[in-house]
Every structure is written in C-alpha cells, then in structure tokens.
C-alpha cells in the first residue's frame, strides 16, 4: 500500500473517531488550544478555509482536522493539502508551539507544497507520536541527529521535500517503524547499517535522493518488507545477497538509475509474489535468468538501459501493464510470442532489442488496449496500416530507425494518438492532413513527397525526405 493509501486510511480513522467520540468535543485543554492557535498564526495563506473554525474560546476538539479521543487532549491533527492544486493549500511555517500537544499521536500535514522551514524539531518533544506525514512540502535542511527519540513511531512520510544531509544513525532506534518514506529529497551519505534493526519494516522508500556507496546487506531481518525503493541515487556495486530473503513478501523492487553492475541475481527468480521490478538505467550485464519464468505475478517490468544480452525468457503471466526491455544488447529476433498473446498491454517498449521481423506478421491478441509502443532502432519492416486500424486507445507510437515501408497517405490514426515517430524509415507517399491533430510528430529521413498539410510542427519533423514542400519547408513550385 502506498503513502496515499495510508493517508486515506488515517483519514478514515479520523472520520470514524469524529463520529464516535462526541464526548471529546465538549472541552479543550488550554495547552492544546494555545499550540494550535500558534500554528494558525504561522500560516500566511489559507485559501480553502481549512482553519476557519479555529477560533479562540471555542473547543479546539471540534475544530476541523482535530480529534480528541476520550479526553480533552488533542490526539490527532490532520490537514492534508492539495499537492496538484497548491493554490488551495496552506502556506507558511510549522510553529514550534505544536510541542504543547503532548498527547498527539498522529500529525498529518502533507501535500501543502508551500509550507517551508526546517525539519520541525518540535516533533521530537511529542512522546506519544506514532504517525508523521509532512510529505510534499518545501521543508529543507538536515534531519535531526536524535530522530531516534521517537521510540513509538510506526510510520513517517517525509518524501517530496528538500531535506539534506545524511540519514541519522539513530534511525536504528525506531524499532516500531513499518513505513519509512524519505524519497524525493536531497539526502546524502550511505544507508545506515542500523536500519537492519527495523524488523517490522513493510515499506522502505529512499529513492530520488543523493545517497551513495554500496547497498548494505541489511535486509535479512526484514521479514515483512513488501516495498523497497532505492532508485535514482548514486549506489554502485552488486545487489546484496540479503535481498534474497525478501522473496516470500516483496511486491515491488525498484533500484533504477544508479550505477549497479554485475549479473541479475538468480535469487530474483524466487520472488513469485513480485509485481513490480525496475532495474533500469544501471550496468547490469549477462543474460536474464531463465528463472524469471517463475515471476507469474509480475505486471510492471523495466530492465531498460543496461548491458543485458541474449534472449529473454518466455514469461507466463496473465497480463502485463508495463514492459520495457529497451536499449540493452538483446537479440530477440521477433516480438516475443508470450507478449503477442497477452490480453492486455498498456506500455510496450522494445527499442534496440535486435528485432528483425515484418510488422505485417505481428498480430497481437488484443491490440485494442495498447497505449504506448516504442519499437525504435530495430530492423522491423512492413506496414503500420493494419495495426493502427486495430487500436482504439493508442497514445504514442515510436518506430524510428527501422525499415518500415508503406504509403503514408493510406495511414489512419486512432483519435487518441498524440505522438508518432516514424523517422529514418522507408515510408513514402503524401503526408495526410490528419497529422495536424497530433501533438508530436517526426517523419524526417523518409521518402515522402508532395505538399504538406497545414500543421504546427517545425521543419525538422519533415527534413530529409524526397520531395516534400510547403510550410514549414520551402514553397511548392507552381
């Protein structure tokens, strides 16, 4: 379950408590009232009126986003923002006076985008804190070295800020943690070895930072881990052996955009619950283990931009939403039969995979549901006409640098198509007027001829053809 799901879960709990704890709304502890009003004073903009009910002299337990559970003390503060609509969210800073809320167990202030300042150190003074969500704001600076004092903490969401510096070693003291979501910051240094102490961990997300070094051998104790994201960092070396112990539970493994190397470990073949595997943009080499046939639940597989060779195992899956094997050293010869027979494929990318077939021979079982296709830099011949006529939801088709040969004037597009790249092929004929409805187009380096229809595309989209004329190219001769 992702962080959004858990935010929704907390929201559901709060809704339930609001309905079930009416006695708690009768009063309000003065310390809590003072702390909350100080927080309100630090908010400079509240365009959605989230804090409109926060008025001195009224019971703070009845204010929006506040729960007092079976007492006059505030136990939950939940004001989730609108990360995709920052104009509706709160702006300002987080007042240290929230430290007065000594019974607070849940604080959820994520998604406001325009909340600034350093990591709120007042959190370290809240001894009952179990859940912290301050993700997707603009917090900056280092994490406190003594973050480990939050001994009851079970879930912490800090992703999408601008936090810097190392992950403190004291994180090892948070032995009740099940969710540690630090992705999308500017954290540096190595992964602390003490994270091995977090035996209840279910979701560990450190992706999209500036962490470095090798990935430490710390996973053997994490018997419950379901999601591991270390992508977009500066890790190097091989995947550690202890990741193998995660086979019974792991649902998603993401280590893309690092400098990892070596062969893909054979132990990956034992991850029969795995749904998402992303090893892209590393330096993995050698052949893909034949044991990948055991990944029967995989629906998102990205091995692109590595140094992988040979053939690819014939997977046995009911469907796959996302498959990207592009830019390796594969010699697939054809689009794999197991892919062709799938009842549903959302995204298929097989660029530079050594495919040497005619597109006329490719007859996918359900072409209707393809949304994104990239077959660039292969030796694919034939015509695109039949396939495009069979699609209904296709958004993007790329097949640059192939040997496609057909009459462009006979091509019809699905109404959904936004991107078409057929550059560096053998396409001939006239450019149809329907290309004007596309958002991106590249037909350069073909054998097209005739007057161009009126479009918004630059000359580079049509350059290098036999005899095209008209804007944005040279005028046609009378």
mmCIF file of N, CA, C and O in Angstrom, residues 24 59 116 186 252 262 267 283 302 326 389 392 457 474:
data_model
loop_
_atom_site.group_PDB
_atom_site.id
_atom_site.type_symbol
_atom_site.label_atom_id
_atom_site.label_comp_id
_atom_site.label_asym_id
_atom_site.label_seq_id
_atom_site.Cartn_x
_atom_site.Cartn_y
_atom_site.Cartn_z
ATOM 1 N N UNK A 24 -15.634 13.855 23.457
ATOM 2 C CA UNK A 24 -14.335 14.524 23.452
ATOM 3 C C UNK A 24 -14.403 15.944 22.970
ATOM 4 O O UNK A 24 -13.475 16.706 23.170
ATOM 5 N N UNK A 59 -14.171 25.218 21.539
ATOM 6 C CA UNK A 59 -13.488 23.969 21.857
ATOM 7 C C UNK A 59 -12.622 23.534 20.685
ATOM 8 O O UNK A 59 -13.124 23.251 19.596
ATOM 9 N N UNK A 116 7.061 25.886 4.429
ATOM 10 C CA UNK A 116 8.518 25.973 4.374
ATOM 11 C C UNK A 116 9.121 25.867 5.767
ATOM 12 O O UNK A 116 8.423 25.762 6.767
ATOM 13 N N UNK A 186 17.019 15.491 -0.848
ATOM 14 C CA UNK A 186 18.408 15.708 -1.264
ATOM 15 C C UNK A 186 19.352 15.057 -0.263
ATOM 16 O O UNK A 186 20.453 15.561 0.000
ATOM 17 N N UNK A 252 7.379 -5.153 -4.636
ATOM 18 C CA UNK A 252 7.982 -4.181 -5.556
ATOM 19 C C UNK A 252 9.438 -3.954 -5.185
ATOM 20 O O UNK A 252 9.752 -3.675 -4.026
ATOM 21 N N UNK A 262 27.088 -6.033 -12.553
ATOM 22 C CA UNK A 262 27.075 -7.473 -12.369
ATOM 23 C C UNK A 262 25.853 -8.099 -13.018
ATOM 24 O O UNK A 262 25.029 -7.428 -13.635
ATOM 25 N N UNK A 267 18.564 -15.185 -7.544
ATOM 26 C CA UNK A 267 17.554 -15.250 -6.489
ATOM 27 C C UNK A 267 16.296 -14.458 -6.825
ATOM 28 O O UNK A 267 15.237 -14.704 -6.245
ATOM 29 N N UNK A 283 24.072 -0.851 -14.892
ATOM 30 C CA UNK A 283 25.070 -1.522 -15.727
ATOM 31 C C UNK A 283 24.993 -3.042 -15.553
ATOM 32 O O UNK A 283 26.020 -3.728 -15.572
ATOM 33 N N UNK A 302 10.790 -3.416 -15.886
ATOM 34 C CA UNK A 302 11.642 -2.465 -16.607
ATOM 35 C C UNK A 302 13.106 -2.863 -16.411
ATOM 36 O O UNK A 302 13.660 -2.727 -15.324
ATOM 37 N N UNK A 326 14.115 -2.086 -23.493
ATOM 38 C CA UNK A 326 14.836 -1.287 -24.484
ATOM 39 C C UNK A 326 16.296 -1.032 -24.116
ATOM 40 O O UNK A 326 16.678 -1.026 -22.949
ATOM 41 N N UNK A 389 -5.062 0.505 -37.466
ATOM 42 C CA UNK A 389 -6.512 0.382 -37.663
ATOM 43 C C UNK A 389 -7.171 -0.449 -36.574
ATOM 44 O O UNK A 389 -8.370 -0.326 -36.341
ATOM 45 N N UNK A 392 -7.467 1.407 -30.501
ATOM 46 C CA UNK A 392 -8.506 2.389 -30.161
ATOM 47 C C UNK A 392 -8.028 3.410 -29.133
ATOM 48 O O UNK A 392 -8.553 4.512 -29.062
ATOM 49 N N UNK A 457 3.981 21.878 -36.707
ATOM 50 C CA UNK A 457 5.261 21.218 -36.468
ATOM 51 C C UNK A 457 6.411 21.957 -37.164
ATOM 52 O O UNK A 457 6.231 22.573 -38.210
ATOM 53 N N UNK A 474 10.335 24.593 -47.837
ATOM 54 C CA UNK A 474 10.320 25.535 -48.975
ATOM 55 C C UNK A 474 8.979 25.476 -49.681
ATOM 56 O O UNK A 474 8.317 24.421 -49.723
#
